[in-house]
Amino acid sequence: MRRRIQSWLGVLALSALAAGQARPLPGPDVQQIYQRLLPQIEKIPIFDHHAHPAFSDDPDVDAMAAPPGSAALRERDTNPELVAAAKSLFGYPYADLSPEHAKWLVQKKAELKKERGNAYFSDILDKLNIEQGVANRAMMADYLDPKRFVWVFFADSFMWPFDNRHERSRNTDQEVYIPLQEKMLHRWMQQEGVSKLPADFAEYLKFVSRTLEDNQKKGGIAMKFEVAYFRSTRFSDPELDEAEDIYKQFVGGDVPSEDEYRTFQDYVFRYLIREGGRLHLPVHIHSAVGIGDYFNLSESNIMNLENILRDPRYSNVTFVMIHGGYPYDRQAIWLAAAKNVYLDSSETEILLYPSEFKNTLKQWLETFPEKITFGTDSFPYNDVLGAEESYWLGVQSSRTALTAALAEMISMGEVSEAQALQMAHGYLHDNAVGIYQGKVH
Ligand SMILES: [Zn+2]
């Protein structure tokens, strides 16, 4: 502790010499710095830490589906920026996306898909200077080049092995989500040659571990939870006996009460995380607001996970908080104080416009710059607004917001230009790549 304080004093003394006291307002040079920095930041090859690359008719893109919900202003298909995206990526010749004009875009994409095959999505990455990106998908697609796309698979379905009629009937979102979790669990069973869930809980846990190991062998670099869509992210700490009793009682077909189901899930969630530590398989957790009509923001608040993230039993597990906890992004950055916790900014840069996303990034950069990572959350919303356009929007928004945040920090005397560029490399590439021990670049 003492050494840490001393080294901090050293850094403070150095920066005080270099730049004087930090100022509360950017100076008139901020525009100039921005213009100077942007082309340098555009040249940094990106690692995209969270995305769902897919053609719009590919059901394997996610382990869940979007029920009709309320989209934020910028996420609607009326967003004029999508025209700019289509122009930049495909040379789209019109000024709007009217159904008549949009046909051009659908046709252009179909032609390129035919012509370029499994280079189609690599071409999109090339246009945006993304070196490599995560494909967070139910299963990997053969049209994604494995040199450019690395798989992150979903791990939630192991928490729903029982009769889910009560779970489904909670609301119309769950009517959509829960059957897809059942489908996912069956696919893992198929993969592992398990025709019926074992009567014995220890055997069930072995099946779970085997699936994780095999997914890792197939190239999976991390497991992802989107559990916040299906239940609260407050996890209790039940004993093995409790989970075992519930499993034995309900695996045969009876319907568990909500309390019983949650207790069982709390145990399995912690088991999966422990396995993430054993297998050196980082754990990605959806940690922000979500789509749908019944998403419960207070029950999914990123701070609910503090007991997990700060539990010394999981200090060997690397956690990536996907979407950086938005709208609790200010609280979220303090969770990254733990050495094994990282934030991913995907989706936040699309929900917010760059003027406001800049403020989120600035807070993060001013707190734990080495713990924040970039992602697009690219997703094929429909034929017109595809994964392609959302890649573009994520990259453009983040680069400009990042440049603006750093330009202000330089202008206010917080960091030097060299330090700022190092932070940019960290956020866009190095911080995330460092997590995966040579498996990505
Ligand atoms: Zn996502």
Short mmCIF file of C-alpha atoms and ligand atoms in Angstrom, two decimals:
data_model
loop_
_atom_site.label_atom_id
_atom_site.label_comp_id
_atom_site.label_asym_id
_atom_site.label_seq_id
_atom_site.Cartn_x
_atom_site.Cartn_y
_atom_site.Cartn_z
CA MET A 1 0.00 0.00 0.00
CA ARG A 2 2.79 2.36 1.03
CA ARG A 3 4.68 1.61 -2.16
CA ARG A 4 1.57 2.30 -4.19
CA ILE A 5 1.10 5.70 -2.54
CA GLN A 6 4.74 6.55 -3.17
CA SER A 7 4.54 5.63 -6.83
CA TRP A 8 1.37 7.68 -7.19
CA LEU A 9 3.10 10.67 -5.62
CA GLY A 10 5.87 10.16 -8.14
CA VAL A 11 3.46 10.19 -11.02
CA LEU A 12 1.69 13.25 -9.65
CA ALA A 13 4.97 15.10 -9.22
CA LEU A 14 5.96 14.25 -12.78
CA SER A 15 2.68 15.33 -14.34
CA ALA A 16 2.67 18.51 -12.25
CA LEU A 17 6.05 19.34 -13.72
CA ALA A 18 4.90 18.49 -17.21
CA ALA A 19 1.55 20.20 -17.33
CA GLY A 20 0.92 22.19 -14.16
CA GLN A 21 -2.36 21.95 -12.29
CA ALA A 22 -5.29 20.40 -14.14
CA ARG A 23 -7.86 22.97 -15.25
CA PRO A 24 -11.65 22.57 -15.01
CA LEU A 25 -12.43 23.77 -18.54
CA PRO A 26 -10.91 22.87 -21.90
CA GLY A 27 -9.07 25.75 -23.57
CA PRO A 28 -9.57 27.21 -27.06
CA ASP A 29 -7.08 24.64 -28.39
CA VAL A 30 -9.50 21.73 -27.88
CA GLN A 31 -10.81 21.78 -31.48
CA GLN A 32 -7.28 21.77 -32.87
CA ILE A 33 -6.23 18.91 -30.63
CA TYR A 34 -9.33 16.99 -31.72
CA GLN A 35 -8.49 17.48 -35.40
CA ARG A 36 -4.90 16.43 -34.82
CA LEU A 37 -5.83 13.34 -32.79
CA LEU A 38 -8.68 11.93 -34.90
CA PRO A 39 -6.63 10.72 -37.90
CA GLN A 40 -4.14 9.09 -35.52
CA ILE A 41 -6.94 7.32 -33.65
CA GLU A 42 -8.52 6.18 -36.94
CA LYS A 43 -5.25 4.40 -37.73
CA ILE A 44 -5.36 2.23 -34.59
CA PRO A 45 -6.41 -1.31 -35.55
CA ILE A 46 -9.41 -2.26 -33.42
CA PHE A 47 -10.29 -5.36 -31.44
CA ASP A 48 -14.11 -5.48 -31.19
CA HIS A 49 -14.83 -7.08 -27.83
CA HIS A 50 -18.57 -7.58 -28.28
CA ALA A 51 -20.65 -8.05 -31.45
CA HIS A 52 -23.16 -10.38 -33.11
CA PRO A 53 -22.08 -10.57 -36.76
CA ALA A 54 -24.68 -12.31 -38.92
CA PHE A 55 -26.86 -12.03 -41.96
CA SER A 56 -30.36 -10.94 -41.02
CA ASP A 57 -31.89 -14.36 -41.76
CA ASP A 58 -29.48 -16.28 -39.50
CA PRO A 59 -31.28 -17.67 -36.42
CA ASP A 60 -27.97 -18.60 -34.74
CA VAL A 61 -27.03 -15.00 -34.10
CA ASP A 62 -28.27 -15.01 -30.52
CA ALA A 63 -29.54 -17.41 -27.91
CA MET A 64 -32.53 -15.12 -27.46
CA ALA A 65 -34.68 -12.96 -29.70
CA ALA A 66 -35.91 -9.40 -29.49
CA PRO A 67 -39.57 -9.10 -28.52
CA PRO A 68 -41.34 -5.89 -29.54
CA GLY A 69 -40.01 -3.27 -27.17
CA SER A 70 -39.24 0.39 -27.03
CA ALA A 71 -36.11 1.42 -28.89
CA ALA A 72 -34.26 4.60 -27.92
CA LEU A 73 -34.38 7.41 -30.46
CA ARG A 74 -31.00 6.70 -32.03
CA GLU A 75 -31.67 2.96 -32.34
CA ARG A 76 -34.79 3.41 -34.44
CA ASP A 77 -34.66 2.77 -38.17
CA THR A 78 -35.54 6.44 -38.69
CA ASN A 79 -32.00 7.41 -37.60
CA PRO A 80 -30.55 9.42 -40.54
CA GLU A 81 -27.02 8.28 -39.61
CA LEU A 82 -27.90 4.91 -41.11
CA VAL A 83 -27.93 6.55 -44.53
CA ALA A 84 -24.37 7.74 -43.90
CA ALA A 85 -23.44 4.20 -42.86
CA ALA A 86 -24.89 2.71 -46.06
CA LYS A 87 -23.13 5.36 -48.18
CA SER A 88 -19.80 4.76 -46.52
CA LEU A 89 -19.95 0.95 -46.62
CA PHE A 90 -21.82 0.29 -49.87
CA GLY A 91 -21.84 3.54 -51.89
CA TYR A 92 -25.58 3.88 -51.27
CA PRO A 93 -26.78 6.54 -53.73
CA TYR A 94 -29.90 7.90 -51.95
CA ALA A 95 -30.44 10.43 -49.19
CA ASP A 96 -33.06 8.43 -47.29
CA LEU A 97 -33.98 4.84 -46.52
CA SER A 98 -37.53 4.89 -47.93
CA PRO A 99 -38.77 1.34 -48.66
CA GLU A 100 -38.35 2.00 -52.39
CA HIS A 101 -34.72 3.16 -52.02
CA ALA A 102 -33.86 0.56 -49.39
CA LYS A 103 -34.39 -2.15 -52.01
CA TRP A 104 -31.16 -0.99 -53.63
CA LEU A 105 -29.30 -1.68 -50.39
CA VAL A 106 -30.85 -5.12 -49.87
CA GLN A 107 -29.91 -6.07 -53.42
CA LYS A 108 -26.38 -4.70 -53.13
CA LYS A 109 -25.78 -6.72 -49.98
CA ALA A 110 -27.14 -9.87 -51.64
CA GLU A 111 -24.79 -9.41 -54.62
CA LEU A 112 -21.76 -8.88 -52.40
CA LYS A 113 -22.70 -11.84 -50.26
CA LYS A 114 -22.73 -14.05 -53.35
CA GLU A 115 -19.55 -12.59 -54.74
CA ARG A 116 -17.48 -12.46 -51.56
CA GLY A 117 -18.68 -15.54 -49.66
CA ASN A 118 -16.94 -15.85 -46.32
CA ALA A 119 -14.93 -12.70 -47.03
CA TYR A 120 -18.13 -10.60 -46.85
CA PHE A 121 -17.90 -9.74 -43.16
CA SER A 122 -14.09 -9.55 -43.23
CA ASP A 123 -14.52 -6.83 -45.88
CA ILE A 124 -16.71 -4.86 -43.45
CA LEU A 125 -14.03 -5.16 -40.75
CA ASP A 126 -11.39 -3.99 -43.26
CA LYS A 127 -13.42 -0.90 -44.13
CA LEU A 128 -13.59 0.04 -40.44
CA ASN A 129 -10.03 -0.94 -39.50
CA ILE A 130 -11.23 -3.69 -37.14
CA GLU A 131 -8.43 -6.25 -37.00
CA GLN A 132 -10.40 -8.94 -35.20
CA GLY A 133 -13.75 -9.14 -33.47
CA VAL A 134 -15.84 -11.25 -31.15
CA ALA A 135 -18.76 -13.15 -32.63
CA ASN A 136 -21.09 -13.64 -29.68
CA ARG A 137 -23.43 -16.18 -31.21
CA ALA A 138 -25.40 -19.31 -30.33
CA MET A 139 -23.17 -21.24 -32.73
CA MET A 140 -20.38 -20.07 -35.01
CA ALA A 141 -21.20 -19.49 -38.69
CA ASP A 142 -19.17 -20.95 -41.54
CA TYR A 143 -19.43 -17.63 -43.39
CA LEU A 144 -17.32 -15.88 -40.73
CA ASP A 145 -13.57 -16.23 -41.31
CA PRO A 146 -12.10 -17.70 -38.09
CA LYS A 147 -8.98 -15.59 -38.59
CA ARG A 148 -11.07 -12.46 -38.11
CA PHE A 149 -13.87 -13.61 -35.80
CA VAL A 150 -13.55 -15.35 -32.44
CA TRP A 151 -16.47 -17.11 -30.79
CA VAL A 152 -18.05 -16.20 -27.45
CA PHE A 153 -20.78 -18.71 -26.59
CA PHE A 154 -23.80 -18.43 -24.30
CA ALA A 155 -23.90 -20.18 -20.92
CA ASP A 156 -27.31 -19.19 -19.49
CA SER A 157 -29.30 -22.20 -20.62
CA PHE A 158 -27.74 -24.53 -18.02
CA MET A 159 -29.80 -22.59 -15.47
CA TRP A 160 -33.16 -23.61 -17.02
CA PRO A 161 -33.25 -27.43 -17.11
CA PHE A 162 -36.69 -27.92 -15.51
CA ASP A 163 -40.30 -27.56 -16.62
CA ASN A 164 -40.37 -23.83 -17.39
CA ARG A 165 -44.09 -23.16 -17.65
CA HIS A 166 -44.07 -20.75 -14.68
CA GLU A 167 -40.94 -19.06 -15.97
CA ARG A 168 -42.46 -18.51 -19.42
CA SER A 169 -45.78 -17.24 -18.14
CA ARG A 170 -44.29 -14.38 -16.12
CA ASN A 171 -44.67 -11.99 -19.07
CA THR A 172 -44.63 -11.84 -22.87
CA ASP A 173 -40.85 -11.23 -22.98
CA GLN A 174 -40.27 -14.50 -21.14
CA GLU A 175 -42.66 -16.27 -23.54
CA VAL A 176 -40.09 -15.41 -26.23
CA TYR A 177 -36.88 -15.89 -24.22
CA ILE A 178 -37.39 -19.06 -22.21
CA PRO A 179 -38.20 -21.44 -25.10
CA LEU A 180 -34.99 -20.24 -26.76
CA GLN A 181 -33.03 -21.14 -23.62
CA GLU A 182 -34.63 -24.59 -23.73
CA LYS A 183 -33.60 -24.88 -27.36
CA MET A 184 -30.03 -23.84 -26.50
CA LEU A 185 -29.81 -26.42 -23.70
CA HIS A 186 -30.99 -29.11 -26.12
CA ARG A 187 -28.33 -28.12 -28.60
CA TRP A 188 -25.65 -28.50 -25.94
CA MET A 189 -27.15 -31.90 -25.04
CA GLN A 190 -27.02 -32.92 -28.70
CA GLN A 191 -23.45 -31.74 -28.98
CA GLU A 192 -22.48 -33.82 -25.95
CA GLY A 193 -24.52 -36.89 -26.92
CA VAL A 194 -26.86 -36.53 -23.93
CA SER A 195 -30.36 -37.66 -24.88
CA LYS A 196 -31.93 -37.15 -21.44
CA LEU A 197 -30.76 -35.05 -18.51
CA PRO A 198 -29.13 -37.30 -15.86
CA ALA A 199 -31.05 -38.01 -12.65
CA ASP A 200 -27.90 -37.31 -10.67
CA PHE A 201 -26.82 -33.69 -10.04
CA ALA A 202 -23.09 -34.50 -10.09
CA GLU A 203 -23.58 -35.98 -13.56
CA TYR A 204 -25.45 -32.84 -14.64
CA LEU A 205 -22.54 -30.66 -13.53
CA LYS A 206 -20.15 -32.92 -15.43
CA PHE A 207 -22.25 -32.41 -18.56
CA VAL A 208 -22.05 -28.63 -18.00
CA SER A 209 -18.26 -28.73 -17.63
CA ARG A 210 -17.83 -30.97 -20.65
CA THR A 211 -19.83 -28.54 -22.77
CA LEU A 212 -17.64 -25.63 -21.65
CA GLU A 213 -14.48 -27.61 -22.37
CA ASP A 214 -15.69 -28.67 -25.82
CA ASN A 215 -16.78 -25.14 -26.68
CA GLN A 216 -13.34 -23.95 -25.69
CA LYS A 217 -11.77 -26.61 -27.93
CA LYS A 218 -14.00 -25.41 -30.78
CA GLY A 219 -12.43 -21.97 -30.39
CA GLY A 220 -14.65 -20.33 -27.78
CA ILE A 221 -12.63 -17.65 -25.98
CA ALA A 222 -15.23 -16.74 -23.34
CA MET A 223 -18.69 -17.60 -22.02
CA LYS A 224 -21.43 -15.02 -22.03
CA PHE A 225 -24.42 -14.52 -19.73
CA GLU A 226 -27.47 -12.53 -20.71
CA VAL A 227 -29.20 -13.66 -17.54
CA ALA A 228 -30.41 -10.12 -16.75
CA TYR A 229 -33.07 -10.60 -19.41
CA PHE A 230 -34.54 -13.62 -17.65
CA ARG A 231 -34.26 -13.00 -13.91
CA SER A 232 -32.64 -10.81 -11.24
CA THR A 233 -28.85 -10.60 -11.18
CA ARG A 234 -28.80 -10.84 -7.37
CA PHE A 235 -27.18 -14.21 -6.73
CA SER A 236 -27.35 -15.85 -3.32
CA ASP A 237 -24.80 -18.43 -2.19
CA PRO A 238 -26.61 -21.75 -1.66
CA GLU A 239 -24.96 -24.97 -0.52
CA LEU A 240 -24.44 -27.89 -2.89
CA ASP A 241 -27.01 -29.96 -0.92
CA GLU A 242 -29.76 -27.40 -1.52
CA ALA A 243 -29.15 -27.29 -5.27
CA GLU A 244 -28.86 -31.06 -5.41
CA ASP A 245 -32.18 -31.61 -3.61
CA ILE A 246 -33.95 -29.23 -5.98
CA TYR A 247 -32.38 -30.84 -9.03
CA LYS A 248 -33.38 -34.35 -7.95
CA GLN A 249 -36.89 -33.24 -7.22
CA PHE A 250 -37.57 -31.41 -10.49
CA VAL A 251 -35.40 -32.89 -13.23
CA GLY A 252 -38.06 -35.56 -13.67
CA GLY A 253 -40.76 -33.09 -14.71
CA ASP A 254 -42.42 -31.30 -11.76
CA VAL A 255 -42.59 -27.52 -11.82
CA PRO A 256 -40.40 -25.77 -9.21
CA SER A 257 -41.56 -22.68 -7.33
CA GLU A 258 -39.83 -19.43 -8.24
CA ASP A 259 -37.80 -19.56 -4.99
CA GLU A 260 -36.67 -23.09 -5.65
CA TYR A 261 -35.70 -22.30 -9.22
CA ARG A 262 -33.69 -19.23 -8.19
CA THR A 263 -31.81 -21.12 -5.48
CA PHE A 264 -30.88 -23.80 -7.98
CA GLN A 265 -29.83 -21.18 -10.56
CA ASP A 266 -27.74 -19.26 -8.03
CA TYR A 267 -25.74 -22.41 -7.41
CA VAL A 268 -25.31 -23.22 -11.12
CA PHE A 269 -24.32 -19.64 -11.96
CA ARG A 270 -21.56 -19.76 -9.34
CA TYR A 271 -20.51 -23.20 -10.58
CA LEU A 272 -20.16 -21.84 -14.14
CA ILE A 273 -18.09 -18.92 -12.92
CA ARG A 274 -15.80 -21.23 -10.95
CA GLU A 275 -15.35 -23.28 -14.10
CA GLY A 276 -14.45 -20.07 -15.93
CA GLY A 277 -11.57 -19.72 -13.47
CA ARG A 278 -10.47 -23.33 -13.81
CA LEU A 279 -10.56 -23.27 -17.62
CA HIS A 280 -9.16 -19.73 -18.03
CA LEU A 281 -12.37 -18.92 -19.82
CA PRO A 282 -13.32 -15.27 -19.17
CA VAL A 283 -16.92 -14.58 -18.15
CA HIS A 284 -18.87 -11.94 -20.08
CA ILE A 285 -22.02 -10.63 -18.39
CA HIS A 286 -24.68 -8.39 -19.93
CA SER A 287 -24.74 -5.54 -17.42
CA ALA A 288 -26.82 -2.72 -18.94
CA VAL A 289 -30.42 -1.88 -19.65
CA GLY A 290 -31.95 -4.26 -22.19
CA ILE A 291 -34.59 -4.51 -24.86
CA GLY A 292 -38.12 -5.77 -24.34
CA ASP A 293 -41.22 -4.54 -22.56
CA TYR A 294 -40.49 -6.05 -19.15
CA PHE A 295 -36.75 -5.66 -18.68
CA ASN A 296 -36.31 -4.91 -14.96
CA LEU A 297 -33.65 -2.24 -14.61
CA SER A 298 -33.36 -2.29 -10.82
CA GLU A 299 -33.17 -6.10 -10.67
CA SER A 300 -30.42 -6.08 -13.31
CA ASN A 301 -28.45 -3.10 -11.96
CA ILE A 302 -24.75 -3.86 -12.42
CA MET A 303 -24.17 -3.16 -8.72
CA ASN A 304 -26.17 -6.31 -7.89
CA LEU A 305 -23.14 -8.25 -9.09
CA GLU A 306 -20.70 -6.61 -6.68
CA ASN A 307 -20.85 -9.58 -4.27
CA ILE A 308 -19.73 -11.84 -7.12
CA LEU A 309 -17.10 -9.55 -8.65
CA ARG A 310 -15.47 -8.78 -5.31
CA ASP A 311 -15.59 -12.33 -3.95
CA PRO A 312 -12.01 -13.54 -3.37
CA ARG A 313 -13.09 -17.08 -4.31
CA TYR A 314 -13.42 -15.80 -7.90
CA SER A 315 -10.20 -13.79 -8.00
CA ASN A 316 -8.91 -16.17 -10.72
CA VAL A 317 -11.93 -15.44 -12.94
CA THR A 318 -11.74 -12.64 -15.51
CA PHE A 319 -15.05 -10.78 -15.72
CA VAL A 320 -16.04 -8.51 -18.61
CA MET A 321 -19.06 -6.36 -17.86
CA ILE A 322 -20.67 -6.11 -21.28
CA HIS A 323 -22.19 -2.68 -22.07
CA GLY A 324 -20.43 -1.17 -19.03
CA GLY A 325 -23.50 -1.13 -16.79
CA TYR A 326 -25.27 1.67 -18.64
CA PRO A 327 -27.08 3.75 -17.32
CA TYR A 328 -25.06 3.01 -14.17
CA ASP A 329 -21.80 3.57 -16.04
CA ARG A 330 -20.45 5.90 -13.33
CA GLN A 331 -20.84 3.25 -10.65
CA ALA A 332 -19.62 0.54 -13.02
CA ILE A 333 -16.13 1.95 -13.46
CA TRP A 334 -15.49 1.47 -9.73
CA LEU A 335 -16.19 -2.25 -10.07
CA ALA A 336 -13.22 -2.29 -12.46
CA ALA A 337 -11.06 -1.40 -9.47
CA ALA A 338 -10.90 -5.17 -8.90
CA LYS A 339 -7.91 -6.47 -10.87
CA ASN A 340 -9.98 -9.17 -12.64
CA VAL A 341 -12.90 -6.95 -13.73
CA TYR A 342 -13.10 -5.14 -17.09
CA LEU A 343 -15.76 -3.00 -18.72
CA ASP A 344 -16.90 -3.17 -22.34
CA SER A 345 -18.51 -0.03 -23.77
CA SER A 346 -20.56 -1.66 -26.54
CA GLU A 347 -24.19 -0.58 -27.01
CA THR A 348 -23.60 2.50 -24.81
CA GLU A 349 -22.04 4.31 -27.78
CA ILE A 350 -25.12 3.54 -29.85
CA LEU A 351 -27.73 4.38 -27.21
CA LEU A 352 -25.98 7.69 -26.56
CA TYR A 353 -24.87 10.24 -29.13
CA PRO A 354 -21.10 10.90 -29.21
CA SER A 355 -21.51 14.22 -27.34
CA GLU A 356 -22.76 12.33 -24.28
CA PHE A 357 -20.83 9.08 -24.75
CA LYS A 358 -17.72 11.28 -24.61
CA ASN A 359 -18.57 12.05 -20.97
CA THR A 360 -18.88 8.37 -20.09
CA LEU A 361 -15.54 7.60 -21.70
CA LYS A 362 -13.89 10.58 -20.06
CA GLN A 363 -15.00 9.40 -16.60
CA TRP A 364 -13.70 5.92 -17.36
CA LEU A 365 -10.41 7.14 -18.83
CA GLU A 366 -9.89 9.38 -15.79
CA THR A 367 -10.44 6.44 -13.42
CA PHE A 368 -9.20 3.06 -14.72
CA PRO A 369 -8.10 3.60 -18.34
CA GLU A 370 -6.39 0.20 -18.49
CA LYS A 371 -9.63 -1.64 -17.65
CA ILE A 372 -11.97 -0.39 -20.39
CA THR A 373 -12.50 -2.10 -23.73
CA PHE A 374 -14.25 -1.31 -26.99
CA GLY A 375 -17.16 -3.19 -28.56
CA THR A 376 -19.77 -2.42 -31.20
CA ASP A 377 -22.67 -4.71 -30.24
CA SER A 378 -23.19 -5.00 -33.99
CA PHE A 379 -26.45 -6.90 -34.59
CA PRO A 380 -28.58 -7.65 -37.67
CA TYR A 381 -31.75 -5.74 -36.79
CA ASN A 382 -33.32 -6.29 -40.22
CA ASP A 383 -32.56 -6.47 -43.95
CA VAL A 384 -31.81 -2.77 -44.19
CA LEU A 385 -30.33 -2.04 -40.80
CA GLY A 386 -27.87 -4.90 -40.68
CA ALA A 387 -24.88 -5.91 -38.61
CA GLU A 388 -22.86 -3.99 -41.22
CA GLU A 389 -24.42 -0.61 -40.42
CA SER A 390 -24.27 -1.21 -36.68
CA TYR A 391 -20.54 -1.99 -36.97
CA TRP A 392 -20.13 1.35 -38.69
CA LEU A 393 -22.19 3.25 -36.12
CA GLY A 394 -20.35 1.68 -33.17
CA VAL A 395 -16.91 2.41 -34.62
CA GLN A 396 -17.66 5.97 -35.74
CA SER A 397 -19.35 6.89 -32.48
CA SER A 398 -16.60 5.48 -30.32
CA ARG A 399 -13.71 6.93 -32.28
CA THR A 400 -15.17 10.44 -32.30
CA ALA A 401 -16.27 10.33 -28.65
CA LEU A 402 -12.89 8.91 -27.62
CA THR A 403 -11.04 11.63 -29.54
CA ALA A 404 -13.23 14.33 -27.99
CA ALA A 405 -12.72 12.96 -24.46
CA LEU A 406 -8.95 12.79 -24.91
CA ALA A 407 -8.78 16.24 -26.56
CA GLU A 408 -10.50 17.72 -23.52
CA MET A 409 -8.24 15.85 -21.13
CA ILE A 410 -5.15 17.13 -22.96
CA SER A 411 -6.48 20.65 -23.14
CA MET A 412 -7.31 20.63 -19.41
CA GLY A 413 -3.80 19.47 -18.54
CA GLU A 414 -4.81 16.01 -17.30
CA VAL A 415 -2.67 13.94 -19.67
CA SER A 416 -0.02 14.51 -22.33
CA GLU A 417 -0.78 13.79 -25.97
CA ALA A 418 1.46 10.71 -25.84
CA GLN A 419 -0.39 9.39 -22.78
CA ALA A 420 -3.71 10.07 -24.50
CA LEU A 421 -2.71 8.04 -27.56
CA GLN A 422 -1.57 5.22 -25.34
CA MET A 423 -5.00 5.25 -23.66
CA ALA A 424 -6.64 5.16 -27.10
CA HIS A 425 -4.61 2.08 -28.05
CA GLY A 426 -5.58 0.48 -24.77
CA TYR A 427 -9.29 1.10 -25.13
CA LEU A 428 -9.57 0.20 -28.82
CA HIS A 429 -7.27 -2.81 -28.79
CA ASP A 430 -4.63 -3.61 -26.17
CA ASN A 431 -6.72 -3.87 -22.97
CA ALA A 432 -9.07 -6.51 -24.39
CA VAL A 433 -6.41 -8.45 -26.27
CA GLY A 434 -4.38 -8.68 -23.07
CA ILE A 435 -7.18 -10.69 -21.42
CA TYR A 436 -7.00 -13.68 -23.81
CA GLN A 437 -3.35 -14.74 -23.47
CA GLY A 438 -2.35 -14.95 -27.10
CA LYS A 439 -5.66 -16.33 -28.41
CA VAL A 440 -6.60 -13.07 -30.13
CA HIS A 441 -4.62 -10.23 -31.64
ZN ZN B 1 -24.80 -7.92 -27.51
#
